[in-house]
PDB file of C-alpha atoms in Angstrom:
ATOM      1  CA  ALA A 403     119.896 -14.931  91.647  1.00  0.00           C
ATOM      2  CA  ALA A 404     123.185 -16.243  89.872  1.00  0.00           C
ATOM      3  CA  PRO A 405     124.398 -19.844  88.164  1.00  0.00           C
ATOM      4  CA  ARG A 406     123.752 -23.161  89.858  1.00  0.00           C
ATOM      5  CA  ASP A 407     127.368 -23.096  91.259  1.00  0.00           C
ATOM      6  CA  ARG A 408     128.287 -22.500  94.938  1.00  0.00           C
ATOM      7  CA  ALA A 409     131.527 -20.697  93.625  1.00  0.00           C
ATOM      8  CA  LEU A 410     129.137 -17.929  91.962  1.00  0.00           C
ATOM      9  CA  LYS A 411     127.334 -16.671  95.029  1.00  0.00           C
ATOM     10  CA  VAL A 412     127.051 -13.159  95.372  1.00  0.00           C
ATOM     11  CA  HIS A 413     128.966 -11.769  98.817  1.00  0.00           C
ATOM     12  CA  SER A 414     127.650  -9.142 100.730  1.00  0.00           C
ATOM     13  CA  GLY A 415     130.789  -6.765 101.861  1.00  0.00           C
ATOM     14  CA  PRO A 416     133.494  -4.615 100.044  1.00  0.00           C
ATOM     15  CA  THR A 417     134.723  -6.045  97.042  1.00  0.00           C
ATOM     16  CA  HIS A 418     138.641  -6.733  96.645  1.00  0.00           C
ATOM     17  CA  ALA A 419     140.776  -7.388  93.574  1.00  0.00           C
ATOM     18  CA  PRO A 420     141.618 -10.613  92.177  1.00  0.00           C
ATOM     19  CA  ARG A 421     144.497 -12.549  94.513  1.00  0.00           C
ATOM     20  CA  MET A 422     147.958 -12.540  93.071  1.00  0.00           C
ATOM     21  CA  LEU A 423     148.756 -15.971  91.451  1.00  0.00           C
ATOM     22  CA  ARG A 424     149.904 -18.688  93.567  1.00  0.00           C
ATOM     23  CA  PRO A 425     152.380 -21.373  92.492  1.00  0.00           C
ATOM     24  CA  SER A 426     150.899 -24.223  90.552  1.00  0.00           C
ATOM     25  CA  ARG A 427     151.327 -27.396  91.563  1.00  0.00           C
ATOM     26  CA  THR A 428     150.719 -28.697  88.489  1.00  0.00           C
ATOM     27  CA  MET A 429     152.639 -28.743  84.661  1.00  0.00           C
ATOM     28  CA  LEU A 430     152.057 -30.171  81.553  1.00  0.00           C
ATOM     29  CA  PRO A 431     154.621 -31.931  79.673  1.00  0.00           C
ATOM     30  CA  ILE A 432     158.126 -30.728  78.805  1.00  0.00           C
ATOM     31  CA  ARG A 433     159.463 -31.692  76.180  1.00  0.00           C
ATOM     32  CA  ARG A 434     162.400 -31.450  73.649  1.00  0.00           C
ATOM     33  CA  GLY A 435     163.395 -27.860  75.096  1.00  0.00           C
ATOM     34  CA  LEU A 436     159.854 -26.961  75.043  1.00  0.00           C
ATOM     35  CA  ALA A 437     158.241 -25.207  78.001  1.00  0.00           C
ATOM     36  CA  THR A 438     154.612 -26.609  77.480  1.00  0.00           C
ATOM     37  CA  MET A 439     151.757 -24.219  79.139  1.00  0.00           C
ATOM     38  CA  LEU A 440     147.740 -24.049  79.387  1.00  0.00           C
ATOM     39  CA  GLY A 441     146.485 -21.199  77.342  1.00  0.00           C
ATOM     40  CA  LEU A 442     142.971 -19.521  76.722  1.00  0.00           C
ATOM     41  CA  GLU A 443     141.787 -17.553  73.884  1.00  0.00           C
ATOM     42  CA  VAL A 444     140.019 -14.268  75.260  1.00  0.00           C
ATOM     43  CA  PHE A 445     138.834 -10.715  73.681  1.00  0.00           C
ATOM     44  CA  GLU A 446     141.575  -8.769  73.749  1.00  0.00           C
ATOM     45  CA  SER A 447     139.064  -5.696  74.854  1.00  0.00           C
ATOM     46  CA  SER A 448     138.973  -7.519  78.477  1.00  0.00           C
ATOM     47  CA  SER A 449     141.976  -6.666  79.115  1.00  0.00           C
ATOM     48  CA  ALA A 450     141.422  -3.446  81.624  1.00  0.00           C
ATOM     49  CA  SER A 451     138.525  -4.492  83.689  1.00  0.00           C
ATOM     50  CA  LEU A 452     140.359  -7.790  84.085  1.00  0.00           C
ATOM     51  CA  PHE A 453     143.407  -6.547  85.245  1.00  0.00           C
ATOM     52  CA  GLY A 454     141.697  -3.659  87.311  1.00  0.00           C
ATOM     53  CA  GLY A 455     140.074  -6.201  89.389  1.00  0.00           C
ATOM     54  CA  GLU A 456     136.184  -5.211  88.799  1.00  0.00           C
ATOM     55  CA  LYS A 457     136.017  -8.256  86.006  1.00  0.00           C
ATOM     56  CA  LYS A 458     135.254 -11.521  88.504  1.00  0.00           C
ATOM     57  CA  LEU A 459     133.802 -14.081  86.161  1.00  0.00           C
ATOM     58  CA  SER A 460     134.679 -15.345  82.618  1.00  0.00           C
ATOM     59  CA  VAL A 461     131.729 -16.028  80.764  1.00  0.00           C
ATOM     60  CA  ARG A 462     131.667 -18.814  78.677  1.00  0.00           C
ATOM     61  CA  ASP A 463     129.407 -21.500  76.457  1.00  0.00           C
ATOM     62  CA  PHE A 464     130.923 -24.774  78.311  1.00  0.00           C
ATOM     63  CA  ALA A 465     131.195 -25.798  82.207  1.00  0.00           C
ATOM     64  CA  LEU A 466     135.017 -25.100  83.269  1.00  0.00           C
ATOM     65  CA  PRO A 467     136.814 -29.055  83.151  1.00  0.00           C
ATOM     66  CA  SER A 468     138.024 -29.973  86.357  1.00  0.00           C
ATOM     67  CA  GLU A 469     141.295 -30.459  85.050  1.00  0.00           C
ATOM     68  CA  TYR A 470     142.017 -27.485  83.642  1.00  0.00           C
ATOM     69  CA  ALA A 471     140.851 -25.110  87.384  1.00  0.00           C
ATOM     70  CA  ASN A 472     142.882 -23.814  89.979  1.00  0.00           C
ATOM     71  CA  ARG A 473     146.163 -24.130  87.386  1.00  0.00           C
ATOM     72  CA  ASN A 474     147.873 -21.140  86.016  1.00  0.00           C
ATOM     73  CA  VAL A 475     146.722 -20.280  82.438  1.00  0.00           C
ATOM     74  CA  VAL A 476     147.797 -17.802  79.387  1.00  0.00           C
ATOM     75  CA  LEU A 477     145.502 -15.762  77.869  1.00  0.00           C
ATOM     76  CA  LEU A 478     145.998 -15.492  74.352  1.00  0.00           C
ATOM     77  CA  ALA A 479     143.934 -12.202  73.121  1.00  0.00           C
ATOM     78  CA  ARG A 480     142.137 -11.911  70.102  1.00  0.00           C
ATOM     79  CA  PRO A 481     141.341  -8.476  68.356  1.00  0.00           C
ATOM     80  CA  SER A 482     138.035  -9.751  67.616  1.00  0.00           C
ATOM     81  CA  ASN A 483     135.176 -12.056  67.809  1.00  0.00           C
ATOM     82  CA  ALA A 484     137.067 -14.395  64.853  1.00  0.00           C
ATOM     83  CA  PRO A 485     138.234 -17.581  66.937  1.00  0.00           C
ATOM     84  CA  LEU A 486     142.036 -18.589  66.593  1.00  0.00           C
ATOM     85  CA  PRO A 487     143.457 -20.881  64.000  1.00  0.00           C
ATOM     86  CA  ASP A 488     143.158 -24.946  65.674  1.00  0.00           C
ATOM     87  CA  ALA A 489     147.059 -24.112  65.169  1.00  0.00           C
ATOM     88  CA  LEU A 490     149.415 -21.855  64.713  1.00  0.00           C
ATOM     89  CA  PRO A 491     153.301 -22.052  64.802  1.00  0.00           C
ATOM     90  CA  ALA A 492     155.362 -19.375  66.924  1.00  0.00           C
ATOM     91  CA  GLY A 493     155.984 -15.802  65.915  1.00  0.00           C
ATOM     92  CA  ALA A 494     152.956 -16.447  63.694  1.00  0.00           C
ATOM     93  CA  GLY A 495     150.886 -13.509  64.881  1.00  0.00           C
ATOM     94  CA  GLY A 496     147.024 -12.935  65.217  1.00  0.00           C
ATOM     95  CA  PHE A 497     147.185 -12.770  68.829  1.00  0.00           C
ATOM     96  CA  SER A 498     148.893 -11.564  72.214  1.00  0.00           C
ATOM     97  CA  VAL A 499     149.934 -12.965  75.461  1.00  0.00           C
ATOM     98  CA  LEU A 500     147.866 -10.883  77.432  1.00  0.00           C
ATOM     99  CA  GLY A 501     148.648 -12.380  81.079  1.00  0.00           C
ATOM    100  CA  VAL A 502     148.033 -15.270  83.225  1.00  0.00           C
ATOM    101  CA  VAL A 503     144.789 -16.179  85.473  1.00  0.00           C
ATOM    102  CA  GLN A 504     143.759 -19.109  87.934  1.00  0.00           C
ATOM    103  CA  LEU A 505     139.879 -19.954  87.334  1.00  0.00           C
ATOM    104  CA  SER A 506     137.360 -22.154  89.192  1.00  0.00           C
ATOM    105  CA  GLY A 507     133.873 -22.909  89.659  1.00  0.00           C
ATOM    106  CA  GLY A 508     131.957 -23.007  86.554  1.00  0.00           C
ATOM    107  CA  THR A 509     130.188 -26.396  86.415  1.00  0.00           C
ATOM    108  CA  ALA A 510     126.348 -24.924  86.299  1.00  0.00           C
ATOM    109  CA  PRO A 511     124.876 -22.690  83.904  1.00  0.00           C
ATOM    110  CA  TYR A 512     122.667 -19.359  84.339  1.00  0.00           C
ATOM    111  CA  GLU A 513     119.402 -20.534  85.096  1.00  0.00           C
ATOM    112  CA  ASN A 514     117.584 -17.628  83.194  1.00  0.00           C
ATOM    113  CA  ARG A 515     118.153 -14.211  81.428  1.00  0.00           C
ATOM    114  CA  GLN A 516     117.871 -12.609  84.834  1.00  0.00           C
ATOM    115  CA  ALA A 517     120.187 -14.296  86.108  1.00  0.00           C
ATOM    116  CA  PHE A 518     122.526 -13.505  84.055  1.00  0.00           C
ATOM    117  CA  GLU A 519     121.937  -9.760  83.658  1.00  0.00           C
ATOM    118  CA  SER A 520     121.865  -9.401  87.441  1.00  0.00           C
ATOM    119  CA  ASP A 521     125.141 -10.382  87.683  1.00  0.00           C
ATOM    120  CA  VAL A 522     126.647  -7.438  85.157  1.00  0.00           C
ATOM    121  CA  SER A 523     128.777  -5.933  87.498  1.00  0.00           C
ATOM    122  CA  ARG A 524     131.257  -9.462  88.157  1.00  0.00           C
ATOM    123  CA  HIS A 525     131.052 -10.883  84.346  1.00  0.00           C
ATOM    124  CA  GLN A 526     131.563  -6.805  82.357  1.00  0.00           C
ATOM    125  CA  VAL A 527     129.075  -8.227  79.741  1.00  0.00           C
ATOM    126  CA  PRO A 528     126.404  -5.387  79.238  1.00  0.00           C
ATOM    127  CA  PRO A 529     123.509  -5.510  77.021  1.00  0.00           C
ATOM    128  CA  GLY A 530     124.021  -3.897  73.505  1.00  0.00           C
ATOM    129  CA  SER A 531     127.981  -5.312  73.889  1.00  0.00           C
ATOM    130  CA  GLU A 532     129.330  -7.803  71.184  1.00  0.00           C
ATOM    131  CA  VAL A 533     130.092 -10.083  74.011  1.00  0.00           C
ATOM    132  CA  HIS A 534     126.465 -10.124  75.499  1.00  0.00           C
ATOM    133  CA  ARG A 535     124.810 -10.634  71.952  1.00  0.00           C
ATOM    134  CA  LYS A 536     127.362 -13.389  71.520  1.00  0.00           C
ATOM    135  CA  TYR A 537     126.251 -16.056  74.320  1.00  0.00           C
ATOM    136  CA  ALA A 538     122.689 -14.151  75.273  1.00  0.00           C
ATOM    137  CA  GLY A 539     121.579 -12.526  72.564  1.00  0.00           C
ATOM    138  CA  GLU A 540     119.658  -9.493  72.285  1.00  0.00           C
ATOM    139  CA  SER A 541     118.036  -8.486  75.921  1.00  0.00           C
ATOM    140  CA  GLY A 542     114.407  -9.853  76.501  1.00  0.00           C
ATOM    141  CA  GLY A 543     114.987 -12.705  73.682  1.00  0.00           C
ATOM    142  CA  ALA A 544     114.918 -16.327  74.625  1.00  0.00           C
ATOM    143  CA  TRP A 545     116.918 -18.038  76.811  1.00  0.00           C
ATOM    144  CA  PRO A 546     119.595 -19.364  76.916  1.00  0.00           C
ATOM    145  CA  GLY A 547     121.084 -17.577  74.297  1.00  0.00           C
ATOM    146  CA  PRO A 548     122.396 -18.418  70.355  1.00  0.00           C
ATOM    147  CA  LEU A 549     125.101 -20.671  72.143  1.00  0.00           C
ATOM    148  CA  GLY A 550     123.217 -22.790  74.272  1.00  0.00           C
ATOM    149  CA  ASP A 551     123.816 -22.511  78.072  1.00  0.00           C
ATOM    150  CA  VAL A 552     125.730 -19.886  79.582  1.00  0.00           C
ATOM    151  CA  TYR A 553     128.705 -20.486  82.559  1.00  0.00           C
ATOM    152  CA  ALA A 554     130.683 -18.214  84.437  1.00  0.00           C
ATOM    153  CA  TRP A 555     133.562 -19.392  85.794  1.00  0.00           C
ATOM    154  CA  SER A 556     135.302 -17.594  88.567  1.00  0.00           C
ATOM    155  CA  ILE A 557     138.670 -15.337  87.908  1.00  0.00           C
ATOM    156  CA  ASP A 558     140.310 -16.322  91.278  1.00  0.00           C
ATOM    157  CA  SER A 559     143.712 -14.539  90.283  1.00  0.00           C
ATOM    158  CA  ALA A 560     144.975 -12.388  87.149  1.00  0.00           C
ATOM    159  CA  GLU A 561     148.541 -10.597  86.811  1.00  0.00           C
ATOM    160  CA  PRO A 562     148.896  -8.780  83.536  1.00  0.00           C
ATOM    161  CA  LYS A 563     151.845 -10.443  80.651  1.00  0.00           C
ATOM    162  CA  PRO A 564     154.890 -11.758  82.593  1.00  0.00           C
ATOM    163  CA  GLU A 565     157.983  -9.606  82.585  1.00  0.00           C
ATOM    164  CA  TRP A 566     159.715 -12.397  81.256  1.00  0.00           C
ATOM    165  CA  HIS A 567     157.639 -12.906  77.895  1.00  0.00           C
ATOM    166  CA  ALA A 568     159.398  -9.924  75.959  1.00  0.00           C
ATOM    167  CA  ARG A 569     163.000 -11.202  77.759  1.00  0.00           C
ATOM    168  CA  PHE A 570     162.657 -14.761  77.092  1.00  0.00           C
ATOM    169  CA  GLN A 571     160.774 -14.993  73.743  1.00  0.00           C
ATOM    170  CA  GLY A 572     161.779 -11.155  72.454  1.00  0.00           C
ATOM    171  CA  GLY A 573     157.894 -10.518  72.821  1.00  0.00           C
ATOM    172  CA  ALA A 574     156.931 -13.349  69.745  1.00  0.00           C
ATOM    173  CA  THR A 575     154.032 -15.269  69.582  1.00  0.00           C
ATOM    174  CA  PRO A 576     154.418 -18.815  70.924  1.00  0.00           C
ATOM    175  CA  ALA A 577     153.296 -21.570  69.035  1.00  0.00           C
ATOM    176  CA  ILE A 578     149.610 -22.581  69.872  1.00  0.00           C
ATOM    177  CA  THR A 579     147.578 -25.785  69.226  1.00  0.00           C
ATOM    178  CA  ARG A 580     143.743 -26.114  70.162  1.00  0.00           C
ATOM    179  CA  ARG A 581     143.002 -28.941  72.550  1.00  0.00           C
ATOM    180  CA  HIS A 582     139.770 -28.455  73.974  1.00  0.00           C
ATOM    181  CA  LYS A 583     137.116 -26.312  72.669  1.00  0.00           C
ATOM    182  CA  SER A 584     138.890 -22.291  73.781  1.00  0.00           C
ATOM    183  CA  PHE A 585     142.193 -23.891  75.560  1.00  0.00           C
ATOM    184  CA  PHE A 586     145.508 -24.217  73.878  1.00  0.00           C
ATOM    185  CA  THR A 587     148.385 -26.127  74.450  1.00  0.00           C
ATOM    186  CA  VAL A 588     151.145 -23.128  74.509  1.00  0.00           C
ATOM    187  CA  GLU A 589     154.920 -23.876  73.747  1.00  0.00           C
ATOM    188  CA  MET A 590     157.200 -21.715  74.526  1.00  0.00           C
ATOM    189  CA  PRO A 591     160.996 -22.474  72.803  1.00  0.00           C
ATOM    190  CA  SER A 592     164.134 -22.229  75.139  1.00  0.00           C
ATOM    191  CA  GLY A 593     164.896 -19.304  73.461  1.00  0.00           C
ATOM    192  CA  ALA A 594     168.114 -17.643  72.662  1.00  0.00           C
ATOM    193  CA  ASP A 595     169.301 -15.943  76.243  1.00  0.00           C
ATOM    194  CA  GLY A 596     170.432 -19.802  77.451  1.00  0.00           C
ATOM    195  CA  LEU A 597     167.103 -20.438  79.883  1.00  0.00           C
ATOM    196  CA  GLY A 598     166.368 -24.072  79.778  1.00  0.00           C
ATOM    197  CA  ALA A 599     162.991 -25.344  79.447  1.00  0.00           C
ATOM    198  CA  ALA A 600     163.381 -27.068  82.685  1.00  0.00           C
ATOM    199  CA  LYS A 601     164.386 -23.941  84.500  1.00  0.00           C
ATOM    200  CA  VAL A 602     161.712 -21.859  83.167  1.00  0.00           C
ATOM    201  CA  ALA A 603     159.108 -24.321  83.718  1.00  0.00           C
ATOM    202  CA  SER A 604     160.382 -24.416  87.132  1.00  0.00           C
ATOM    203  CA  THR A 605     160.368 -20.906  87.675  1.00  0.00           C
ATOM    204  CA  ILE A 606     157.043 -20.018  85.702  1.00  0.00           C
ATOM    205  CA  THR A 607     155.087 -23.345  86.988  1.00  0.00           C
ATOM    206  CA  TYR A 608     152.634 -22.356  83.994  1.00  0.00           C
TER     207      TYR A 608
END
């Protein structure tokens, strides 16, 4: 069984890697030389399974807000289970830009532990792992887990860190401000290479 969400039903037949990103029609505002994007904090360790196509679902303790679905989201990778600060200035470090995804679904929680653990091939959160303990607790324990209801957001597309990141910002971390739970506002400066924020935003459309 899967969560009570049509987007999370298991389909028969061969599996495929996530689709390539499609242009986003929705951009966050551009202000004073900054291209403003939507960011999401994630575990650094999720990189291989995410961009390798094995990870089809992102496990969270809240429903995916409808206004953040089907949009390009920059992944802000943290090296440990400790959450990012609510705000960091540009160049502060403490995380890395991992890549870009588009998400959907994730509006209904898993009904029980069996449903969650039977989805392990798609969310890549095996029993005994740090992420499993965080969301589901120990196998055989009470449900829901330590954080309450568990949701799985569909990963519709995923691409590694864009090539322009190193060129445009010298690889430095952008300024971030928390806007809703794990979501952040990410501000990319216009940069020393002369690219204006409007040109960058129209090209990247994050």
